[in-house]
Amino acid sequence: AQKVTQAQTEISVVEKEDVTLDCVYETRDTTYYLFWYKQPPSGELVFLIRRNSFDEQNEISGRYSWNFQKSTSSFNFTITASQVVDSAVYFCALARANSGGYQKVTFGTGTKLQVIP
Amino acid sequence: EPEVTQTPSHQVTQMGQEVILRCVPISNHLYFYWYRQILGQKVEFLVSFYNNEISEKSEIFDDQFSVERPDGSNFTLKIRSTKLEDSAMYFCASNREVRESRRPTQYFGPGTRLTVL
């Protein structure tokens, strides 16, 4: 069975602090995909990143960076120099892909990040 | 930039009534999905659809739910007899074909908030 655990329910940081959101996953698949989504108070889901299981290269995009560690089944997300606009709920998700589509998509319970000015 | 659209943005209905939620996926996408998010909870996969048939469904997607692609552009989710616990945000998503060497994004629509009274 697939499972995504986001142990941090809520995090509060002061603006300009760095913050890391943890994501631990379980799967028996050898090929899988990991995602992070942002859900601001307006409710939409904003795609942030997707990672293939065979690509362990870490990625940086501006103030965002992702650390994929297959050995510990973790896919952590770090925001550097946080800003008030980063306040949102962040979801980690796991999926397999068969026959061209994403399958067995499993979301974590989300981490609510509050950045205090 | 192409986007997934959903209508209506908010639907209020009486318990026991049928509702149809509509989605227009991105035009060259082949794989379509419905997810739901009960207020304050995680996003849950409902169903995936490809080549005019369901490719996967979760245990939530029981006989009260059905999906259809009635024409070349719309993708609908029907709930036959709504229950109070169907109140949630419903997200539609779509993507192109997934291949290991390519990493297509799963695009989400803005969601339809369904309120069952």
Coordinates of N, CA and C in Angstrom, one line a residue:
Chain A
A1 N 0.8 -1.2 0.0 CA 0.0 0.0 0.0 C 0.9 1.2 0.0
Q2 N 0.4 2.3 -0.6 CA 1.1 3.5 -0.6 C 0.7 4.4 0.5
K3 N 1.7 5.2 1.0 CA 1.4 6.1 2.1 C 2.3 7.3 2.1
V4 N 1.8 8.5 2.4 CA 2.6 9.7 2.5 C 2.3 10.3 3.8
T5 N 3.4 10.5 4.6 CA 3.3 11.1 5.9 C 3.9 12.5 6.0
Q6 N 3.1 13.4 6.3 CA 3.6 14.8 6.6 C 3.4 15.0 8.1
A7 N 4.4 14.8 8.9 CA 4.3 14.7 10.3 C 4.0 16.1 10.9
Q8 N 4.4 17.1 10.2 CA 4.2 18.5 10.7 C 2.9 19.0 10.3
T9 N 2.0 19.2 11.2 CA 0.6 19.6 10.9 C 0.6 21.1 10.6
E10 N 1.3 21.9 11.5 CA 1.4 23.3 11.4 C 2.8 23.8 11.7
I11 N 3.2 24.8 11.0 CA 4.5 25.4 11.3 C 4.4 26.9 11.2
S12 N 4.9 27.6 12.2 CA 4.9 29.1 12.1 C 6.4 29.5 12.1
V13 N 6.7 30.4 11.2 CA 8.0 31.0 11.2 C 7.9 32.5 11.1
V14 N 9.0 33.2 11.4 CA 9.0 34.6 11.2 C 9.6 34.9 9.8
E15 N 9.1 35.8 9.2 CA 9.5 36.2 7.8 C 11.1 36.2 7.8
K16 N 11.6 35.7 6.7 CA 13.0 35.6 6.4 C 13.7 34.4 7.0
E17 N 13.0 33.7 7.8 CA 13.6 32.5 8.3 C 13.5 31.4 7.2
D18 N 14.3 30.4 7.3 CA 14.3 29.2 6.4 C 13.3 28.2 7.1
V19 N 12.6 27.4 6.3 CA 11.8 26.4 6.9 C 11.8 25.2 6.0
T20 N 11.8 24.0 6.6 CA 11.8 22.8 5.9 C 10.5 22.0 6.2
L21 N 9.8 21.6 5.2 CA 8.6 20.8 5.3 C 9.0 19.3 5.0
D22 N 8.7 18.4 5.9 CA 9.1 17.0 5.8 C 8.0 16.2 5.1
C23 N 8.5 15.2 4.3 CA 7.6 14.3 3.6 C 8.3 12.9 3.6
V24 N 7.6 11.9 4.2 CA 8.1 10.6 4.1 C 7.1 9.7 3.4
Y25 N 7.5 8.8 2.6 CA 6.6 8.0 1.8 C 6.9 6.6 1.9
E26 N 5.9 5.8 1.6 CA 6.0 4.3 1.5 C 5.4 3.8 0.2
T27 N 6.2 3.0 -0.4 CA 5.6 2.4 -1.6 C 6.4 1.1 -1.9
R28 N 5.8 0.2 -2.6 CA 6.5 -1.0 -3.0 C 6.9 -0.9 -4.5
D29 N 6.5 0.1 -5.2 CA 6.9 0.3 -6.6 C 8.3 0.7 -6.7
T30 N 8.9 0.2 -7.8 CA 10.3 0.6 -8.0 C 10.4 1.9 -8.8
T31 N 9.3 2.2 -9.6 CA 9.3 3.5 -10.3 C 8.0 4.2 -9.8
Y32 N 8.3 5.4 -9.4 CA 7.1 6.2 -8.8 C 7.5 7.7 -9.0
Y33 N 6.5 8.5 -8.7 CA 6.6 10.0 -8.8 C 6.2 10.7 -7.5
L34 N 7.0 11.7 -7.2 CA 6.7 12.5 -6.0 C 6.4 13.9 -6.4
F35 N 5.5 14.5 -5.7 CA 5.0 15.9 -6.0 C 4.9 16.7 -4.8
W36 N 5.1 18.0 -5.0 CA 4.7 19.0 -3.9 C 3.7 19.9 -4.6
Y37 N 2.6 20.2 -3.8 CA 1.6 21.2 -4.2 C 1.4 22.2 -3.1
K38 N 1.1 23.4 -3.5 CA 0.8 24.5 -2.6 C -0.7 24.8 -2.7
Q39 N -1.3 25.0 -1.6 CA -2.7 25.4 -1.6 C -2.9 26.6 -0.7
P40 N -2.9 27.8 -1.4 CA -3.1 29.1 -0.7 C -4.5 29.1 -0.1
P41 N -4.8 30.2 0.7 CA -6.1 30.3 1.3 C -7.3 30.3 0.2
S42 N -7.0 30.7 -1.0 CA -8.0 30.8 -2.0 C -8.4 29.4 -2.5
G43 N -7.7 28.4 -2.1 CA -8.1 27.0 -2.3 C -7.6 26.2 -3.5
E44 N -7.0 26.9 -4.5 CA -6.6 26.1 -5.7 C -5.3 25.3 -5.3
L45 N -5.0 24.4 -6.1 CA -3.8 23.6 -5.9 C -2.8 24.0 -7.0
V46 N -1.6 24.4 -6.5 CA -0.6 25.0 -7.3 C 0.5 24.0 -7.4
F47 N 0.8 23.5 -8.5 CA 1.9 22.5 -8.7 C 3.3 23.2 -8.5
L48 N 4.1 22.6 -7.7 CA 5.5 23.1 -7.4 C 6.6 22.3 -8.1
I49 N 6.5 21.0 -7.9 CA 7.6 20.1 -8.4 C 7.1 18.7 -8.5
R50 N 7.8 18.0 -9.4 CA 7.6 16.6 -9.6 C 8.9 15.9 -9.7
R51 N 9.1 14.8 -9.1 CA 10.4 14.1 -9.1 C 10.2 12.6 -9.5
N52 N 11.0 12.0 -10.4 CA 10.9 10.6 -10.7 C 11.8 9.9 -9.7
S53 N 11.4 8.6 -9.4 CA 12.1 7.8 -8.4 C 13.6 7.6 -8.8
F54 N 13.8 7.6 -10.1 CA 15.2 7.2 -10.5 C 16.1 8.5 -10.7
D55 N 15.5 9.6 -10.3 CA 16.3 10.8 -10.5 C 16.4 11.5 -9.1
E56 N 17.6 11.2 -8.4 CA 17.8 11.6 -7.1 C 18.5 13.0 -7.0
Q57 N 18.6 13.6 -8.1 CA 19.2 14.9 -8.1 C 18.3 15.9 -7.3
N58 N 18.9 16.7 -6.4 CA 18.2 17.7 -5.7 C 17.9 18.9 -6.7
E59 N 16.9 19.6 -6.4 CA 16.5 20.7 -7.3 C 16.4 22.0 -6.5
I60 N 16.7 23.1 -7.1 CA 16.6 24.4 -6.5 C 15.8 25.2 -7.6
S61 N 14.8 26.0 -7.1 CA 14.1 26.9 -7.9 C 13.9 28.2 -7.1
G62 N 14.7 29.1 -7.3 CA 14.6 30.4 -6.6 C 14.8 30.1 -5.1
R63 N 13.8 30.4 -4.3 CA 13.9 30.3 -2.8 C 13.5 28.8 -2.4
Y64 N 13.0 28.0 -3.4 CA 12.6 26.7 -3.1 C 13.7 25.7 -3.4
S65 N 13.8 24.7 -2.6 CA 14.7 23.6 -2.9 C 14.1 22.3 -2.3
W66 N 14.4 21.2 -3.0 CA 13.9 19.9 -2.6 C 15.0 18.9 -2.5
N67 N 14.9 18.1 -1.4 CA 15.9 17.1 -1.1 C 15.3 15.7 -1.2
F68 N 15.6 15.0 -2.2 CA 15.0 13.6 -2.4 C 16.1 12.6 -1.9
Q69 N 15.7 11.8 -0.9 CA 16.6 10.8 -0.4 C 15.9 9.5 -0.4
K70 N 16.2 8.7 -1.4 CA 15.6 7.4 -1.6 C 15.9 6.5 -0.5
S71 N 17.1 6.6 0.1 CA 17.5 5.7 1.2 C 16.6 5.8 2.4
T72 N 16.1 7.0 2.6 CA 15.2 7.2 3.8 C 13.8 7.5 3.4
S73 N 13.5 7.3 2.1 CA 12.1 7.5 1.6 C 11.6 8.9 2.0
S74 N 12.4 9.9 1.7 CA 12.0 11.2 2.1 C 12.1 12.2 0.9
F75 N 11.2 13.2 0.9 CA 11.3 14.2 -0.2 C 10.9 15.5 0.5
N76 N 11.9 16.1 1.1 CA 11.7 17.3 1.9 C 11.8 18.6 1.1
F77 N 11.1 19.6 1.5 CA 10.9 20.8 0.8 C 11.4 22.0 1.7
T78 N 12.3 22.8 1.2 CA 12.9 23.9 2.0 C 12.6 25.2 1.3
I79 N 12.0 26.1 2.1 CA 11.8 27.5 1.6 C 12.9 28.3 2.3
T80 N 13.7 29.0 1.5 CA 14.7 29.9 2.1 C 14.2 31.3 2.2
A81 N 14.5 32.0 3.2 CA 14.1 33.4 3.4 C 12.6 33.5 3.2
S82 N 11.8 32.9 4.0 CA 10.4 32.8 3.8 C 9.7 34.2 3.8
Q83 N 8.6 34.2 3.0 CA 7.9 35.5 2.9 C 6.4 35.2 3.3
V84 N 5.7 36.3 3.6 CA 4.3 36.1 4.0 C 3.5 35.4 2.9
V85 N 3.8 35.6 1.6 CA 3.1 35.0 0.5 C 3.3 33.5 0.5
D86 N 4.2 33.0 1.2 CA 4.4 31.6 1.3 C 3.4 30.9 2.2
S87 N 2.7 31.7 3.0 CA 1.7 31.1 3.9 C 0.6 30.3 3.1
A88 N 0.5 29.1 3.4 CA -0.4 28.2 2.7 C -0.3 26.8 3.3
V89 N -1.1 25.9 2.8 CA -1.0 24.5 3.1 C -0.2 23.8 2.0
Y90 N 0.8 23.0 2.3 CA 1.6 22.4 1.4 C 1.4 20.9 1.5
F91 N 1.1 20.3 0.3 CA 0.9 18.8 0.2 C 2.0 18.1 -0.5
C92 N 2.4 17.0 0.0 CA 3.3 16.1 -0.7 C 2.4 15.0 -1.2
A93 N 2.8 14.4 -2.4 CA 2.0 13.4 -3.0 C 2.9 12.4 -3.7
L94 N 2.3 11.2 -3.8 CA 3.1 10.0 -4.4 C 2.2 9.4 -5.5
A95 N 2.7 9.0 -6.6 CA 1.9 8.3 -7.6 C 2.8 7.3 -8.4
R96 N 2.2 6.3 -8.9 CA 2.9 5.4 -9.9 C 2.3 5.8 -11.2
A97 N 3.0 5.4 -12.3 CA 2.5 5.7 -13.6 C 2.4 4.4 -14.4
N98 N 1.3 4.1 -14.9 CA 1.1 2.9 -15.8 C 0.4 3.3 -17.0
S99 N 0.8 2.8 -18.1 CA 0.2 3.0 -19.4 C -0.1 4.4 -19.7
G100 N 0.8 5.3 -19.3 CA 0.7 6.7 -19.7 C 0.0 7.6 -18.7
G101 N -0.7 7.1 -17.7 CA -1.3 8.0 -16.8 C -0.8 7.8 -15.4
Y102 N -1.1 8.8 -14.5 CA -0.7 8.6 -13.1 C -1.7 7.8 -12.4
Q103 N -1.2 6.8 -11.6 CA -2.2 6.0 -10.9 C -1.8 5.9 -9.4
K104 N -2.7 5.4 -8.6 CA -2.5 5.3 -7.2 C -2.0 6.6 -6.6
V105 N -2.6 7.7 -6.9 CA -2.2 9.0 -6.4 C -2.6 9.1 -4.9
T106 N -1.6 9.4 -4.1 CA -1.8 9.4 -2.7 C -1.2 10.8 -2.2
F107 N -2.1 11.5 -1.5 CA -1.6 12.8 -0.9 C -1.3 12.6 0.6
G108 N -0.4 13.4 1.1 CA -0.2 13.5 2.5 C -1.3 14.4 3.1
T109 N -1.3 14.5 4.4 CA -2.3 15.3 5.1 C -2.1 16.8 5.1
G110 N -0.9 17.2 4.6 CA -0.6 18.6 4.4 C 0.1 19.2 5.6
T111 N 0.9 20.2 5.4 CA 1.5 21.0 6.4 C 1.1 22.5 6.2
K112 N 0.4 23.0 7.2 CA 0.0 24.4 7.2 C 1.2 25.3 7.6
L113 N 1.7 26.1 6.7 CA 2.8 27.0 7.0 C 2.2 28.5 7.2
Q114 N 2.6 29.0 8.3 CA 2.2 30.4 8.5 C 3.5 31.2 8.7
V115 N 3.7 32.2 7.8 CA 4.8 33.1 7.9 C 4.4 34.4 8.5
I116 N 5.0 34.7 9.6 CA 4.6 35.9 10.4 C 5.5 37.1 10.0
P117 N 4.9 38.2 9.7 CA 5.7 39.3 9.3 C 6.5 39.9 10.4
Chain B
E1 N -1.2 30.6 -21.2 CA -0.8 29.2 -20.7 C -2.2 28.4 -20.6
P2 N -2.1 27.2 -21.1 CA -3.4 26.4 -21.0 C -3.8 26.1 -19.6
E3 N -5.0 25.9 -19.3 CA -5.5 25.7 -18.0 C -6.7 24.8 -18.0
V4 N -6.9 24.1 -16.9 CA -8.1 23.3 -16.7 C -9.2 24.2 -16.1
T5 N -10.4 24.2 -16.6 CA -11.4 25.0 -16.1 C -12.5 24.1 -15.5
Q6 N -13.2 24.6 -14.5 CA -14.3 23.9 -13.8 C -15.5 24.8 -13.6
T7 N -16.6 24.3 -13.8 CA -17.9 25.0 -13.5 C -18.9 24.1 -12.8
P8 N -19.7 24.6 -11.9 CA -19.6 26.0 -11.3 C -18.5 26.1 -10.3
S9 N -18.2 27.2 -9.8 CA -17.2 27.4 -8.8 C -17.7 27.0 -7.4
H10 N -19.1 27.2 -7.3 CA -19.7 26.8 -6.0 C -21.1 26.2 -6.4
Q11 N -21.4 25.1 -5.8 CA -22.7 24.5 -6.1 C -23.4 24.1 -4.7
V12 N -24.6 24.6 -4.5 CA -25.3 24.3 -3.3 C -26.5 23.4 -3.7
T13 N -26.7 22.3 -3.0 CA -27.8 21.4 -3.4 C -28.4 20.8 -2.1
Q14 N -29.6 20.3 -2.3 CA -30.2 19.6 -1.2 C -29.9 18.1 -1.2
M15 N -29.8 17.6 0.0 CA -29.5 16.1 0.1 C -30.5 15.3 -0.7
G16 N -29.9 14.3 -1.4 CA -30.7 13.5 -2.3 C -30.8 13.9 -3.7
Q17 N -30.4 15.1 -4.0 CA -30.4 15.6 -5.3 C -29.2 15.2 -6.1
E18 N -29.4 15.1 -7.4 CA -28.2 14.8 -8.3 C -27.5 16.1 -8.7
V19 N -26.2 16.0 -8.7 CA -25.4 17.1 -9.2 C -24.4 16.6 -10.3
I20 N -24.1 17.5 -11.2 CA -23.1 17.3 -12.2 C -22.1 18.4 -12.1
L21 N -20.8 18.0 -11.9 CA -19.7 18.9 -11.9 C -19.0 18.8 -13.2
R22 N -18.7 20.0 -13.8 CA -18.1 20.0 -15.1 C -16.7 20.5 -15.1
C23 N -15.9 19.9 -16.0 CA -14.5 20.2 -16.2 C -14.2 20.3 -17.7
V24 N -13.4 21.2 -18.0 CA -12.8 21.2 -19.4 C -11.3 21.0 -19.3
P25 N -10.8 19.8 -19.5 CA -9.3 19.6 -19.4 C -8.6 20.3 -20.5
I26 N -7.3 20.4 -20.4 CA -6.5 21.0 -21.5 C -6.6 20.2 -22.7
S27 N -6.7 20.8 -23.9 CA -7.2 20.2 -25.1 C -6.4 19.0 -25.6
N28 N -5.1 19.0 -25.4 CA -4.3 17.9 -26.0 C -4.0 16.8 -24.9
H29 N -4.6 16.9 -23.8 CA -4.4 15.9 -22.7 C -5.3 14.7 -22.9
L30 N -4.8 13.6 -22.4 CA -5.5 12.3 -22.7 C -6.0 11.7 -21.4
Y31 N -5.4 12.1 -20.3 CA -5.7 11.4 -19.0 C -6.4 12.4 -18.1
F32 N -7.5 12.0 -17.5 CA -8.4 12.9 -16.7 C -8.6 12.3 -15.3
Y33 N -8.8 13.2 -14.3 CA -8.9 12.7 -13.0 C -9.9 13.6 -12.2
W34 N -10.5 13.0 -11.2 CA -11.3 13.8 -10.2 C -10.7 13.4 -8.8
Y35 N -10.6 14.5 -8.0 CA -10.2 14.4 -6.6 C -11.2 15.2 -5.8
R36 N -11.2 14.8 -4.5 CA -12.0 15.7 -3.6 C -11.2 16.0 -2.4
Q37 N -11.6 17.1 -1.8 CA -11.0 17.5 -0.5 C -12.0 18.0 0.4
I38 N -12.3 17.2 1.4 CA -13.2 17.7 2.5 C -12.5 18.8 3.2
L39 N -13.3 19.8 3.7 CA -12.7 21.0 4.3 C -11.8 20.7 5.4
G40 N -10.6 21.2 5.2 CA -9.5 21.0 6.2 C -8.8 19.7 6.2
Q41 N -9.1 18.9 5.2 CA -8.5 17.5 5.1 C -7.6 17.4 3.9
K42 N -7.1 16.2 3.7 CA -6.2 16.1 2.6 C -7.0 15.8 1.3
V43 N -6.3 16.0 0.2 CA -6.8 15.7 -1.1 C -6.9 14.2 -1.4
E44 N -8.0 13.7 -1.8 CA -8.2 12.3 -2.0 C -8.5 12.0 -3.5
F45 N -7.9 11.0 -4.0 CA -8.1 10.6 -5.4 C -9.5 9.9 -5.5
L46 N -10.2 10.2 -6.5 CA -11.5 9.5 -6.8 C -11.4 8.6 -7.9
V47 N -11.0 9.1 -9.1 CA -11.1 8.3 -10.3 C -10.2 8.9 -11.4
S48 N -9.7 8.0 -12.2 CA -9.0 8.4 -13.4 C -9.6 7.8 -14.6
F49 N -9.5 8.5 -15.8 CA -10.2 8.2 -16.9 C -9.4 8.3 -18.2
Y50 N -9.4 7.3 -19.0 CA -8.6 7.4 -20.2 C -9.3 6.6 -21.3
N51 N -9.2 7.1 -22.5 CA -9.8 6.4 -23.7 C -11.3 6.0 -23.4
N52 N -12.0 7.0 -22.9 CA -13.4 6.8 -22.6 C -13.8 5.7 -21.7
E53 N -12.9 5.4 -20.8 CA -13.3 4.5 -19.7 C -12.5 4.8 -18.5
I54 N -13.0 4.3 -17.3 CA -12.3 4.5 -16.1 C -11.1 3.6 -16.0
S55 N -10.0 4.1 -15.7 CA -8.8 3.3 -15.6 C -8.5 2.9 -14.2
E56 N -8.9 3.7 -13.2 CA -8.8 3.4 -11.8 C -9.8 4.2 -11.0
K57 N -10.2 3.6 -9.9 CA -11.1 4.3 -9.0 C -10.8 3.9 -7.6
S58 N -11.1 4.8 -6.7 CA -10.8 4.6 -5.3 C -12.1 4.0 -4.6
E59 N -11.9 3.6 -3.4 CA -13.0 3.0 -2.6 C -14.1 4.1 -2.4
I60 N -13.7 5.4 -2.5 CA -14.7 6.4 -2.3 C -15.7 6.5 -3.4
F61 N -15.2 6.1 -4.6 CA -16.0 6.2 -5.8 C -16.9 5.0 -5.9
D62 N -18.1 5.1 -5.3 CA -19.0 4.0 -5.2 C -20.1 4.2 -6.3
D63 N -21.1 3.5 -6.2 CA -22.1 3.5 -7.3 C -22.9 4.8 -7.4
Q64 N -22.7 5.7 -6.4 CA -23.4 7.0 -6.5 C -22.6 7.9 -7.4
F65 N -21.4 7.6 -7.8 CA -20.6 8.4 -8.6 C -20.5 7.9 -10.0
S66 N -20.4 8.7 -11.0 CA -20.1 8.3 -12.4 C -19.4 9.5 -13.1
V67 N -18.6 9.1 -14.1 CA -17.9 10.1 -14.9 C -18.2 9.8 -16.3
E68 N -18.1 10.9 -17.1 CA -18.4 10.8 -18.5 C -17.6 11.9 -19.2
R69 N -17.3 11.6 -20.5 CA -16.8 12.6 -21.4 C -17.8 12.7 -22.5
P70 N -18.8 13.5 -22.3 CA -19.9 13.5 -23.3 C -19.6 14.0 -24.7
D71 N -18.5 14.8 -24.8 CA -18.1 15.3 -26.1 C -16.6 15.4 -26.1
G72 N -16.0 16.1 -27.0 CA -14.5 16.1 -27.1 C -13.9 17.0 -26.1
S73 N -14.6 17.8 -25.3 CA -14.0 18.7 -24.4 C -14.3 18.6 -23.0
N74 N -15.6 18.2 -22.7 CA -16.0 18.2 -21.3 C -15.7 16.9 -20.6
F75 N -15.5 17.0 -19.3 CA -15.3 15.8 -18.5 C -16.2 16.0 -17.2
T76 N -17.2 15.2 -17.0 CA -18.1 15.4 -15.9 C -18.0 14.4 -14.8
L77 N -18.4 14.8 -13.6 CA -18.5 14.0 -12.5 C -20.0 14.1 -12.0
K78 N -20.7 13.0 -11.9 CA -22.1 13.0 -11.5 C -22.2 12.3 -10.2
I79 N -22.9 13.0 -9.2 CA -23.2 12.3 -8.0 C -24.7 12.1 -8.0
R80 N -25.2 10.9 -8.0 CA -26.6 10.6 -8.2 C -27.5 11.1 -7.1
S81 N -27.2 10.8 -5.9 CA -28.1 11.2 -4.8 C -27.2 11.7 -3.7
T82 N -27.0 13.0 -3.6 CA -26.0 13.6 -2.7 C -26.3 13.4 -1.3
K83 N -25.2 13.2 -0.5 CA -25.3 13.0 0.9 C -24.6 14.2 1.6
L84 N -24.9 14.4 2.8 CA -24.2 15.5 3.5 C -22.7 15.4 3.5
E85 N -22.2 14.1 3.6 CA -20.8 13.9 3.6 C -20.1 14.1 2.2
D86 N -20.9 14.4 1.2 CA -20.3 14.7 -0.1 C -19.9 16.1 -0.2
S87 N -20.2 16.9 0.8 CA -19.8 18.3 0.8 C -18.3 18.4 0.8
A88 N -17.7 19.0 -0.2 CA -16.2 19.0 -0.3 C -15.9 19.9 -1.5
M89 N -14.6 20.1 -1.7 CA -14.1 20.8 -2.9 C -13.7 19.6 -3.8
Y90 N -14.2 19.7 -5.1 CA -13.9 18.7 -6.1 C -12.9 19.3 -7.1
F91 N -11.8 18.6 -7.3 CA -10.8 19.1 -8.3 C -10.8 18.2 -9.5
C92 N -10.7 18.7 -10.6 CA -10.5 18.0 -11.9 C -9.0 18.2 -12.2
A93 N -8.4 17.2 -12.8 CA -7.0 17.3 -13.3 C -6.8 16.6 -14.6
S94 N -5.8 17.0 -15.3 CA -5.5 16.3 -16.6 C -4.0 16.3 -16.8
N95 N -3.5 15.4 -17.6 CA -2.1 15.4 -18.1 C -2.0 14.7 -19.4
R96 N -0.9 15.0 -20.1 CA -0.5 14.3 -21.3 C 0.0 12.9 -20.9
E97 N 0.5 12.2 -21.8 CA 1.0 10.8 -21.5 C 2.2 10.9 -20.7
V98 N 2.3 10.0 -19.7 CA 3.5 9.9 -18.8 C 4.5 8.9 -19.4
R99 N 5.7 9.3 -19.6 CA 6.7 8.4 -20.0 C 7.9 8.6 -19.1
E100 N 8.7 7.6 -18.9 CA 9.8 7.8 -17.9 C 10.8 8.9 -18.3
S101 N 10.9 9.1 -19.6 CA 11.9 10.1 -20.0 C 11.3 11.5 -20.1
R102 N 10.0 11.6 -19.9 CA 9.3 12.8 -19.9 C 8.5 12.9 -18.6
R103 N 8.3 14.1 -18.1 CA 7.7 14.3 -16.8 C 6.5 15.3 -17.0
P104 N 5.4 14.9 -17.6 CA 4.4 15.8 -17.8 C 3.7 16.2 -16.5
T105 N 3.3 17.4 -16.4 CA 2.7 17.9 -15.2 C 1.2 17.5 -15.2
Q106 N 0.7 17.2 -14.1 CA -0.7 17.0 -13.9 C -1.3 18.4 -13.5
Y107 N -2.1 18.9 -14.4 CA -2.7 20.3 -14.1 C -4.0 20.1 -13.4
F108 N -4.2 20.9 -12.4 CA -5.4 20.9 -11.6 C -6.3 22.1 -12.0
G109 N -7.6 21.9 -12.0 CA -8.5 23.0 -12.1 C -8.7 23.7 -10.8
P110 N -9.4 24.8 -10.8 CA -9.5 25.7 -9.6 C -10.5 25.0 -8.6
G111 N -11.2 24.0 -8.9 CA -12.1 23.3 -8.0 C -13.5 23.8 -8.0
T112 N -14.5 22.9 -7.7 CA -15.9 23.3 -7.4 C -16.2 22.9 -6.0
R113 N -16.6 24.0 -5.3 CA -17.0 23.7 -3.9 C -18.5 23.2 -3.9
L114 N -18.7 22.0 -3.4 CA -20.0 21.5 -3.3 C -20.5 21.5 -1.9
T115 N -21.7 22.1 -1.7 CA -22.3 22.2 -0.4 C -23.6 21.4 -0.4
V116 N -23.7 20.4 0.4 CA -25.0 19.6 0.4 C -25.7 20.0 1.8
L117 N -26.9 20.4 1.6 CA -27.7 20.9 2.8 C -28.7 19.8 3.2

